[in-house]
Amino acid sequence: MVPCQTHVMLKWQEHLNSSWAAEDSQTATRQGAAGLYAKLLHNKEVVGVAQPVMDLIGPRLPDFQYESSAAEEREEYLSSLLHSQRCLAHRVLARTPYALGLHHRLVVLQRIYYALHSKYHDRFRAPAPSQTMTSQDSGAMEPASEPWLPGGGSRVKSGTDVLIEMGVRTGLSLLFALLQQNWRYAREDPGVALCNDVLATASSVLASLPPLSLANENKIPAVGLDCLAQVADFLKKTSVSSGSGGADRAGRRLALELLLGLAVQRGSLRFLLEWVEVALAASSSSITSSTGSQQLQSEGGVGYDLIYQTLLQMRQYSGFRGDSLNSQALKKDADGLCSLSHVALCLFEEICNLASNCLCSCSAGSASPGGVENDAVMVYVWGSNSSHQLAEGTLEKILQPKLAQGFSDAQMIEAGQYCTFSVSADGSVKACGKGSYGRLGLGDSNNQSMPKKLALEPPRNMCKVSSSKGSDGHTLAVTGEGEVFSWGDGDYGKLGHGNSATQKYPKIIQGPLLGKVSLQWRLTRAHCVVGWM
């Protein structure tokens, strides 16, 4: 049978790009593609990776010790069998000559496209500047830092880059000057007022963008970030301007609304706090420039709908759950506007409430799972996998964090000695890894390659698990009611059951702890410390 080489790792070598860019028609035939693939293997640009063997071994037959979980174990066993059969069929089909030839051709085409891109479409990239030579001595062009380059590198400014940057900078300067000039002329002739329409159009375009479109600054070029900074400075000056040379009341309101929209799209606390500062300054400048009955009318404001949508978006994308606890309710006048001082106070209070909610969420690690609705959880694993404690199907160590599929519904993860436990949202506990001394709580001492649910008698919903880090493993688990279960190696009476026997199933601790509520407990290498009230 033709050997299967579909599991490969690609390592392109930059000094071979020129030769690969010259390759053309050989990929049209099977023999030509096979020859080019052999060239990749010879240059070690393609390295074969061993495939996992656990899928071919098949699942282990369940014990069926408890009738309550027999149907669930049978369903899980059949699903595992179907999964193993699908993996076997995939491997058999991948070994056919057609599949191998197609795989070879795709890898060769990928190598050729990479060489073409590096040679013709990446010409302006420059290597890191030498530390022994300055730019003045070498006469090299000034490198421009671009956050969107991989690894935070830099590239040399080309003539096109300089022209684009010059055009953008001069265009913004011209636009700002025209807007300021138009505001001055509009005081004498309202028919020539165009600047407010420009700001209103910019606000409508910004509102049509998806939320947090400007949050990832790593994908925005340096010239784009510089433009955002210039626009923000202009809007700040416009918002606090007053007198004959500044914007009118509608212009200041539009500038504040556009500045707030930019702050929300950038998704940073710094920009929101800057807007609060500008709003307070604008409110103060407008009040001090007016007297008597015109004071309230001259303070101005921002649209109620915009502020309301801003608060909703902040709660949605900060993970806030529940009703708002703000003591400051939004108030609007007959024109649908909210005063600047009141909006600044509401926004600042919302920021404080969201920060407090985030702090409480991070510190409530012992809360009962299943009590609230949780978002999807992603678990990453790395390190030793000698006993299948990472549930990745192989025994190879994982050198970098890898997204795990076996712990997709986990709300808590506990890494023990060659074993791993997870607590799901429904309060169930799953275990995988080394099973000696019954440390997994599955009723035997066998290793478990994939997470398997523990059978609890009596049934309980767990909220936290702690496993020892010693060679003779034992584990404690606490329920939402404060009851404590233990299992594993029982030397020195560390399981709390009144003996030194090994316990292969989770067993509730009786004796003095019966009826007590555990608050704090900790495991060390050889014993347990439990506190209760």
Coordinates of C-alpha atoms in Angstrom, one line a residue:
M1 CA 0.0 0.0 0.0
V2 CA 1.2 3.5 -0.8
P3 CA 2.5 5.1 2.4
C4 CA 0.4 7.9 3.7
Q5 CA 2.1 11.3 4.0
T6 CA -0.9 13.7 4.4
H7 CA 0.2 14.7 7.9
V8 CA 3.1 17.0 7.2
M9 CA 4.7 20.1 8.7
L10 CA 5.7 22.8 6.2
K11 CA 9.0 24.7 6.7
W12 CA 9.6 27.0 3.8
Q13 CA 13.3 28.1 3.3
E14 CA 13.6 31.7 2.1
H15 CA 16.8 31.1 0.1
L16 CA 15.0 28.7 -2.2
N17 CA 12.2 31.1 -3.2
S18 CA 13.9 32.2 -6.5
S19 CA 14.1 28.6 -7.8
W20 CA 10.5 27.8 -6.8
A21 CA 9.2 31.0 -8.4
A22 CA 10.6 29.7 -11.8
E23 CA 8.6 26.5 -11.6
D24 CA 5.6 26.5 -13.9
S25 CA 4.1 23.7 -15.9
Q26 CA 5.5 20.6 -14.1
T27 CA 2.5 20.6 -11.7
A28 CA 0.1 19.9 -14.6
T29 CA 1.1 16.2 -14.6
R30 CA 1.1 13.7 -11.8
Q31 CA 4.8 12.8 -12.5
G32 CA 5.8 16.4 -12.4
A33 CA 4.0 17.1 -9.2
A34 CA 5.5 14.0 -7.6
G35 CA 9.0 15.1 -8.6
L36 CA 8.5 18.6 -7.1
Y37 CA 7.1 17.0 -3.9
A38 CA 10.2 14.8 -3.7
K39 CA 12.3 18.0 -4.1
L40 CA 10.4 19.4 -1.1
L41 CA 11.2 16.3 0.9
H42 CA 14.8 16.4 -0.1
N43 CA 15.2 20.0 1.0
K44 CA 13.4 19.2 4.2
E45 CA 10.8 21.8 3.5
V46 CA 8.1 19.2 4.1
V47 CA 8.5 17.0 7.2
G48 CA 6.2 14.1 7.9
V49 CA 4.3 14.0 11.2
A50 CA 3.3 10.8 13.0
Q51 CA -0.5 10.4 13.1
P52 CA -2.2 9.6 16.4
V53 CA -2.9 5.9 17.0
M54 CA -5.5 6.2 19.8
D55 CA -8.3 6.6 17.2
L56 CA -7.4 3.1 15.7
I57 CA -7.3 1.3 19.1
G58 CA -11.0 2.0 19.8
P59 CA -12.8 2.9 23.0
R60 CA -12.6 0.8 26.1
L61 CA -15.7 -1.2 27.0
P62 CA -17.5 0.6 30.0
D63 CA -17.9 -1.1 33.3
F64 CA -21.7 -0.6 33.5
Q65 CA -21.5 -0.7 37.3
Y66 CA -24.3 1.8 38.0
E67 CA -27.7 1.2 36.3
S68 CA -28.5 5.0 36.5
S69 CA -25.6 5.8 34.1
A70 CA -25.7 2.6 32.0
A71 CA -27.7 4.1 29.1
E72 CA -25.4 7.2 29.0
E73 CA -22.3 5.0 29.0
R74 CA -23.7 2.8 26.2
E75 CA -24.5 5.9 24.1
E76 CA -21.0 7.3 24.7
Y77 CA -19.5 3.9 23.8
L78 CA -21.4 3.7 20.5
S79 CA -20.5 7.3 19.6
S80 CA -16.8 6.5 20.3
L81 CA -17.0 3.4 18.1
L82 CA -18.5 5.5 15.2
H83 CA -15.8 8.1 15.6
S84 CA -13.1 5.4 15.4
Q85 CA -14.6 3.9 12.3
R86 CA -14.8 7.4 10.7
C87 CA -11.2 8.0 11.5
L88 CA -10.2 4.6 10.0
A89 CA -12.1 5.3 6.8
H90 CA -10.5 8.7 6.5
R91 CA -7.0 7.2 6.8
V92 CA -7.8 4.4 4.3
L93 CA -9.1 6.9 1.7
A94 CA -6.1 9.2 2.3
R95 CA -3.7 6.4 1.3
T96 CA -5.2 6.0 -2.2
P97 CA -3.0 7.1 -5.1
Y98 CA -5.5 9.8 -6.1
A99 CA -5.6 11.4 -2.6
L100 CA -1.8 11.3 -2.3
G101 CA -1.3 12.9 -5.8
L102 CA -3.8 15.6 -5.0
H103 CA -2.1 16.3 -1.7
H104 CA 1.3 16.5 -3.3
R105 CA 0.0 18.9 -6.0
L106 CA -1.6 21.2 -3.4
V107 CA 1.5 21.4 -1.3
V108 CA 3.7 22.1 -4.4
L109 CA 1.3 24.9 -5.5
Q110 CA 1.3 26.4 -2.0
R111 CA 5.1 26.5 -2.1
I112 CA 5.2 28.1 -5.6
Y113 CA 2.6 30.8 -4.5
Y114 CA 4.6 31.6 -1.4
A115 CA 7.8 32.0 -3.5
L116 CA 5.9 34.3 -6.0
H117 CA 4.5 36.4 -3.2
S118 CA 7.9 36.8 -1.5
K119 CA 9.6 37.7 -4.7
Y120 CA 7.1 40.0 -6.4
H121 CA 4.6 41.2 -3.8
D122 CA 6.8 41.7 -0.8
R123 CA 9.6 43.8 -2.2
F124 CA 9.4 46.7 0.3
R125 CA 10.1 44.6 3.3
A126 CA 13.5 45.2 4.8
P127 CA 15.5 43.1 7.3
A128 CA 16.1 44.3 10.8
P129 CA 18.6 47.2 10.9
S130 CA 22.1 46.4 11.9
Q131 CA 23.0 47.5 15.4
T132 CA 26.6 48.4 14.3
M133 CA 25.5 50.9 11.7
T134 CA 23.2 53.9 12.0
S135 CA 20.9 55.1 9.4
Q136 CA 23.0 58.2 8.8
D137 CA 26.2 56.2 8.2
S138 CA 24.5 53.7 5.9
G139 CA 22.3 56.1 4.0
A140 CA 19.4 53.7 4.3
M141 CA 15.8 54.9 4.1
E142 CA 14.0 55.5 7.4
P143 CA 12.0 52.4 8.5
A144 CA 8.4 53.0 9.2
S145 CA 6.9 51.0 12.0
E146 CA 3.7 49.3 11.0
P147 CA 1.7 47.4 13.7
W148 CA 0.1 45.2 11.1
L149 CA 3.3 43.6 10.1
P150 CA 4.0 40.1 11.6
G151 CA 6.0 40.2 14.7
G152 CA 5.7 44.0 15.0
G153 CA 8.4 44.5 12.4
S154 CA 9.2 47.5 10.3
R155 CA 9.4 48.2 6.6
V156 CA 11.1 50.8 4.6
K157 CA 8.9 53.7 3.3
S158 CA 8.5 53.6 -0.4
G159 CA 7.7 56.5 -2.6
T160 CA 4.1 55.5 -2.7
D161 CA 3.9 55.4 1.1
V162 CA 5.4 58.9 1.3
L163 CA 2.9 60.2 -1.3
I164 CA 0.0 58.6 0.5
E165 CA 1.0 60.0 3.9
M166 CA 1.6 63.4 2.5
G167 CA -1.8 63.4 0.7
V168 CA -3.6 62.3 3.8
R169 CA -2.0 64.8 6.1
T170 CA -2.4 67.8 3.8
G171 CA -6.0 66.7 3.0
L172 CA -6.9 66.6 6.7
S173 CA -5.3 70.0 7.3
L174 CA -7.2 71.5 4.4
L175 CA -10.5 69.9 5.6
F176 CA -10.1 71.2 9.1
A177 CA -9.2 74.7 7.9
L178 CA -12.2 74.8 5.5
L179 CA -14.6 73.7 8.3
Q180 CA -13.3 76.4 10.7
Q181 CA -13.6 79.0 7.9
N182 CA -17.1 77.9 7.1
W183 CA -18.2 78.2 10.7
R184 CA -17.0 81.8 10.7
Y185 CA -18.8 82.7 7.5
A186 CA -21.9 80.9 8.5
R187 CA -22.5 83.4 11.4
E188 CA -22.9 86.1 8.8
D189 CA -24.7 84.1 6.1
P190 CA -26.4 80.9 7.4
G191 CA -27.0 79.9 3.8
V192 CA -23.3 78.9 3.2
A193 CA -23.2 76.5 6.3
L194 CA -21.7 73.2 5.1
C195 CA -19.6 72.0 8.0
N196 CA -22.4 70.6 10.1
D197 CA -23.5 68.4 7.1
V198 CA -19.9 67.0 6.9
L199 CA -19.9 66.1 10.5
A200 CA -23.3 64.5 10.3
T201 CA -22.3 62.4 7.3
A202 CA -19.2 61.2 9.1
S203 CA -21.3 60.3 12.2
S204 CA -23.7 58.3 10.0
V205 CA -20.8 56.4 8.3
L206 CA -19.3 55.6 11.7
A207 CA -22.6 54.4 13.0
S208 CA -22.9 51.9 10.1
L209 CA -19.7 50.1 11.0
P210 CA -19.7 46.9 13.1
P211 CA -19.1 47.4 16.8
L212 CA -15.4 47.7 17.8
S213 CA -14.2 48.0 14.2
L214 CA -11.3 50.2 15.3
A215 CA -10.4 48.3 18.5
N216 CA -7.5 46.2 17.1
E217 CA -4.8 48.8 16.4
N218 CA -2.4 46.0 15.3
K219 CA -4.4 45.9 12.0
I220 CA -4.4 49.7 11.5
P221 CA -1.4 51.2 9.7
A222 CA 0.6 53.9 11.3
V223 CA -0.8 56.5 8.9
G224 CA -4.3 55.4 10.0
L225 CA -3.6 55.8 13.7
D226 CA -2.1 59.2 13.0
C227 CA -5.2 60.3 11.1
L228 CA -7.4 59.1 14.0
A229 CA -5.3 61.2 16.4
Q230 CA -5.6 64.3 14.2
V231 CA -9.3 63.9 13.8
A232 CA -9.7 63.4 17.6
D233 CA -7.7 66.6 18.3
F234 CA -9.8 68.6 15.9
L235 CA -13.0 67.3 17.4
K236 CA -11.9 68.1 20.9
K237 CA -11.0 71.7 20.0
T238 CA -14.3 72.1 18.2
S239 CA -16.3 70.7 21.1
V240 CA -14.9 73.2 23.6
S241 CA -14.7 76.2 21.2
S242 CA -16.9 79.2 21.9
G243 CA -17.2 82.7 20.7
S244 CA -17.1 84.2 17.3
G245 CA -14.4 82.0 15.9
G246 CA -15.7 78.6 17.0
A247 CA -18.5 76.3 15.9
D248 CA -22.1 76.9 16.6
R249 CA -24.1 74.9 19.1
A250 CA -25.1 72.3 16.5
G251 CA -21.5 71.9 15.3
R252 CA -20.3 71.4 18.9
R253 CA -23.0 68.8 19.5
L254 CA -22.1 66.9 16.2
A255 CA -18.4 67.1 17.1
L256 CA -19.0 65.6 20.6
E257 CA -21.2 62.8 19.1
L258 CA -18.6 62.0 16.5
L259 CA -15.9 61.9 19.1
L260 CA -17.9 59.6 21.3
G261 CA -18.6 57.3 18.4
L262 CA -14.8 57.0 17.7
A263 CA -14.1 56.3 21.3
V264 CA -16.7 53.5 21.4
Q265 CA -15.5 52.0 18.2
R266 CA -11.9 52.0 19.5
G267 CA -13.0 50.1 22.6
S268 CA -10.5 51.5 25.0
L269 CA -11.1 53.0 28.5
R270 CA -8.7 55.7 27.7
F271 CA -10.7 57.2 24.9
L272 CA -14.0 57.0 26.9
L273 CA -12.4 58.9 29.8
E274 CA -11.0 61.5 27.4
W275 CA -14.5 62.0 26.1
V276 CA -15.8 62.5 29.6
E277 CA -13.1 65.1 30.2
V278 CA -13.9 66.9 26.9
A279 CA -17.7 66.9 27.7
L280 CA -17.1 68.4 31.1
A281 CA -14.8 71.0 29.6
A282 CA -17.4 71.8 26.9
S283 CA -20.1 72.1 29.5
S284 CA -18.0 74.4 31.7
S285 CA -16.9 76.7 28.8
S286 CA -20.5 77.1 27.6
I287 CA -21.9 77.9 31.0
T288 CA -19.2 80.4 31.9
S289 CA -19.8 82.2 28.6
S290 CA -23.6 82.7 29.3
T291 CA -25.6 84.4 32.1
G292 CA -29.1 84.6 33.4
S293 CA -31.9 82.7 31.7
Q294 CA -29.9 81.7 28.7
Q295 CA -27.6 79.5 30.8
L296 CA -29.4 76.2 30.4
Q297 CA -30.0 76.7 26.7
S298 CA -26.4 77.5 26.0
E299 CA -25.0 74.4 27.8
G300 CA -25.9 72.2 24.9
G301 CA -25.9 68.5 24.9
V302 CA -25.8 65.2 22.9
G303 CA -28.5 63.0 21.5
Y304 CA -30.4 60.8 23.9
D305 CA -30.5 57.9 21.5
L306 CA -26.8 57.9 20.9
I307 CA -26.0 57.8 24.6
Y308 CA -28.5 55.1 25.2
Q309 CA -27.1 52.9 22.4
T310 CA -23.6 53.6 23.7
L311 CA -24.4 52.3 27.2
L312 CA -26.1 49.2 25.8
Q313 CA -23.1 48.4 23.6
M314 CA -20.7 48.9 26.6
R315 CA -22.7 46.4 28.6
Q316 CA -23.0 43.9 25.8
Y317 CA -19.3 43.7 24.8
S318 CA -18.0 43.9 28.4
G319 CA -19.7 40.6 29.3
F320 CA -22.2 42.4 31.7
R321 CA -25.1 40.2 32.9
G322 CA -28.2 41.4 34.7
D323 CA -30.0 44.7 35.0
S324 CA -28.3 48.1 35.2
L325 CA -27.6 49.4 38.7
N326 CA -27.1 53.1 37.7
S327 CA -28.5 55.6 40.1
Q328 CA -28.3 58.3 37.4
A329 CA -31.2 57.9 34.9
L330 CA -30.8 59.4 31.5
K331 CA -32.9 62.6 31.1
K332 CA -33.6 64.4 27.9
D333 CA -35.2 67.7 27.1
A334 CA -37.9 68.6 24.6
D335 CA -35.3 68.4 21.7
G336 CA -34.2 64.9 22.7
L337 CA -30.9 66.1 24.1
C338 CA -29.1 65.2 27.3
S339 CA -27.0 67.8 29.1
L340 CA -23.3 67.3 28.9
S341 CA -22.6 67.2 32.7
H342 CA -25.4 64.6 33.2
V343 CA -24.1 62.4 30.3
A344 CA -20.6 62.6 31.7
L345 CA -21.8 61.5 35.1
C346 CA -23.9 58.6 33.7
L347 CA -21.1 57.4 31.5
F348 CA -18.5 57.5 34.3
E349 CA -20.9 55.7 36.6
E350 CA -21.4 53.0 34.0
I351 CA -17.7 52.5 33.6
C352 CA -17.3 52.1 37.4
N353 CA -20.2 49.6 37.5
L354 CA -18.8 47.5 34.7
A355 CA -15.4 47.5 36.4
S356 CA -16.9 46.3 39.7
N357 CA -18.9 43.6 37.8
C358 CA -15.7 42.4 36.1
L359 CA -13.8 42.3 39.4
C360 CA -16.6 40.3 41.1
S361 CA -16.7 37.9 38.1
C362 CA -13.0 37.3 38.3
S363 CA -13.0 36.7 42.1
A364 CA -16.1 34.4 42.2
G365 CA -14.2 31.3 41.2
S366 CA -16.0 29.1 43.8
A367 CA -19.5 30.0 42.6
S368 CA -21.8 27.1 41.7
P369 CA -21.6 26.2 38.0
G370 CA -25.0 25.9 36.3
G371 CA -26.5 28.7 38.4
V372 CA -26.0 31.3 35.6
E373 CA -25.9 31.0 31.9
N374 CA -22.2 30.9 30.7
D375 CA -20.7 31.7 27.4
A376 CA -18.7 29.3 25.4
V377 CA -15.4 28.3 27.1
M378 CA -12.2 27.6 25.2
V379 CA -9.5 25.5 26.9
Y380 CA -5.9 25.4 25.8
V381 CA -3.5 22.6 26.8
W382 CA 0.3 22.1 26.6
G383 CA 3.1 20.2 28.3
S384 CA 3.5 16.6 29.1
N385 CA 1.0 14.1 27.7
S386 CA 2.6 10.9 28.8
S387 CA -0.6 9.5 30.4
H388 CA -3.2 11.1 28.1
Q389 CA -3.8 13.9 30.7
L390 CA -4.2 16.4 27.9
A391 CA -6.9 14.3 26.1
E392 CA -5.3 14.8 22.6
G393 CA -5.2 11.2 21.4
T394 CA -1.4 10.9 21.4
L395 CA 1.3 10.5 24.0
E396 CA 3.5 13.3 22.5
K397 CA 4.3 16.4 24.5
I398 CA 2.7 19.6 23.4
L399 CA 5.2 22.4 23.2
Q400 CA 2.8 25.3 22.5
P401 CA -0.8 26.1 23.8
K402 CA -3.3 24.1 21.7
L403 CA -7.0 24.4 21.6
A404 CA -8.5 21.3 23.3
Q405 CA -11.7 19.7 22.1
G406 CA -12.2 17.4 25.0
F407 CA -12.8 20.1 27.5
S408 CA -15.1 22.3 25.4
D409 CA -17.9 22.5 28.1
A410 CA -15.6 22.9 31.1
Q411 CA -16.2 25.7 33.6
M412 CA -13.2 24.8 35.7
I413 CA -10.0 22.8 35.0
E414 CA -7.8 21.1 37.6
A415 CA -4.4 19.7 36.6
G416 CA -3.3 16.9 38.9
Q417 CA -0.3 14.6 38.8
Y418 CA -0.6 13.0 35.4
C419 CA -4.3 13.6 35.4
T420 CA -6.8 16.3 34.6
F421 CA -10.3 17.0 36.0
S422 CA -13.0 19.4 34.6
V423 CA -16.2 20.6 36.1
S424 CA -19.0 21.2 33.5
A425 CA -21.8 23.8 33.7
D426 CA -24.2 21.2 34.9
G427 CA -22.0 20.3 37.9
S428 CA -20.7 17.0 36.5
V429 CA -17.0 16.1 36.8
K430 CA -14.9 14.5 34.1
A431 CA -11.5 13.0 34.4
C432 CA -8.7 11.7 32.1
G433 CA -5.1 10.7 32.4
K434 CA -3.3 8.3 34.7
G435 CA -5.6 6.1 36.7
S436 CA -3.3 4.4 39.2
Y437 CA -4.5 4.3 42.8
G438 CA -8.0 5.1 41.5
R439 CA -7.1 8.8 41.3
L440 CA -9.5 9.4 38.5
G441 CA -12.5 8.2 40.5
L442 CA -13.8 6.0 37.6
G443 CA -13.8 2.8 39.6
D444 CA -10.5 1.3 38.4
S445 CA -6.8 2.0 38.0
N446 CA -6.8 2.2 34.2
N447 CA -5.6 5.2 32.2
Q448 CA -8.3 7.2 30.5
S449 CA -7.4 8.8 27.1
M450 CA -10.5 11.0 26.9
P451 CA -12.5 12.8 29.6
K452 CA -15.0 10.5 31.2
K453 CA -17.9 11.5 33.5
L454 CA -17.6 10.4 37.2
A455 CA -20.5 8.6 38.8
L456 CA -21.5 10.2 42.1
E457 CA -23.4 8.4 44.8
P458 CA -25.5 10.2 46.0
P459 CA -25.8 12.4 42.9
R460 CA -24.5 15.9 43.5
N461 CA -23.5 19.0 41.5
M462 CA -19.9 19.9 42.0
C463 CA -18.5 23.4 41.9
K464 CA -14.8 22.9 42.5
V465 CA -12.1 20.1 42.3
S466 CA -8.6 20.0 43.7
S467 CA -6.1 17.2 43.0
S468 CA -2.8 16.5 44.7
K469 CA 0.5 16.9 42.9
G470 CA 2.2 13.9 44.5
S471 CA 2.9 10.5 42.9
D472 CA 0.1 8.8 44.9
G473 CA -2.7 11.0 43.7
H474 CA -5.9 11.8 45.6
T475 CA -8.6 14.3 44.8
L476 CA -11.2 16.4 46.7
A477 CA -14.4 17.9 45.3
V478 CA -16.9 20.2 46.9
T479 CA -20.6 20.6 46.1
G480 CA -22.6 23.8 45.9
E481 CA -24.0 22.9 49.4
G482 CA -20.5 22.6 50.9
E483 CA -20.3 18.8 51.0
V484 CA -16.9 17.3 50.3
F485 CA -16.1 14.1 48.3
S486 CA -12.7 12.4 48.1
W487 CA -11.1 9.5 46.2
G488 CA -7.8 8.1 45.2
D489 CA -4.9 6.9 47.4
G490 CA -5.8 6.8 51.0
D491 CA -2.4 6.5 52.8
Y492 CA -2.1 8.3 56.1
G493 CA -5.9 8.7 56.2
K494 CA -5.8 11.7 53.8
L495 CA -9.1 10.9 52.3
G496 CA -10.9 11.4 55.6
H497 CA -12.9 8.2 55.6
G498 CA -11.4 6.8 58.8
N499 CA -9.0 4.4 57.1
S500 CA -6.0 4.2 54.8
A501 CA -7.7 2.3 52.0
T502 CA -7.7 3.3 48.4
Q503 CA -11.0 4.8 47.2
K504 CA -11.7 4.3 43.5
Y505 CA -15.1 6.1 43.4
P506 CA -15.9 9.5 44.8
K507 CA -17.2 9.1 48.4
I508 CA -18.7 11.8 50.6
I509 CA -16.7 12.5 53.8
Q510 CA -18.7 11.7 56.9
G511 CA -17.7 12.0 60.5
P512 CA -17.1 15.5 61.9
L513 CA -17.7 17.0 58.5
L514 CA -21.2 15.6 58.2
G515 CA -23.6 18.5 58.0
K516 CA -20.9 21.1 57.8
V517 CA -20.4 23.6 55.0
S518 CA -16.8 23.7 53.6
L519 CA -15.5 27.2 52.9
Q520 CA -11.8 26.7 52.3
W521 CA -9.7 23.6 51.7
R522 CA -6.4 22.9 50.1
L523 CA -4.4 19.8 49.0
T524 CA -0.7 19.3 49.3
R525 CA 1.5 16.4 48.3
A526 CA 0.5 14.1 51.2
H527 CA -2.4 15.5 53.2
C528 CA -5.5 17.7 53.1
V529 CA -6.5 20.8 55.0
V530 CA -10.2 21.6 55.2
G531 CA -11.9 24.5 56.9
W532 CA -15.6 24.7 57.6
M533 CA -18.2 26.5 59.7

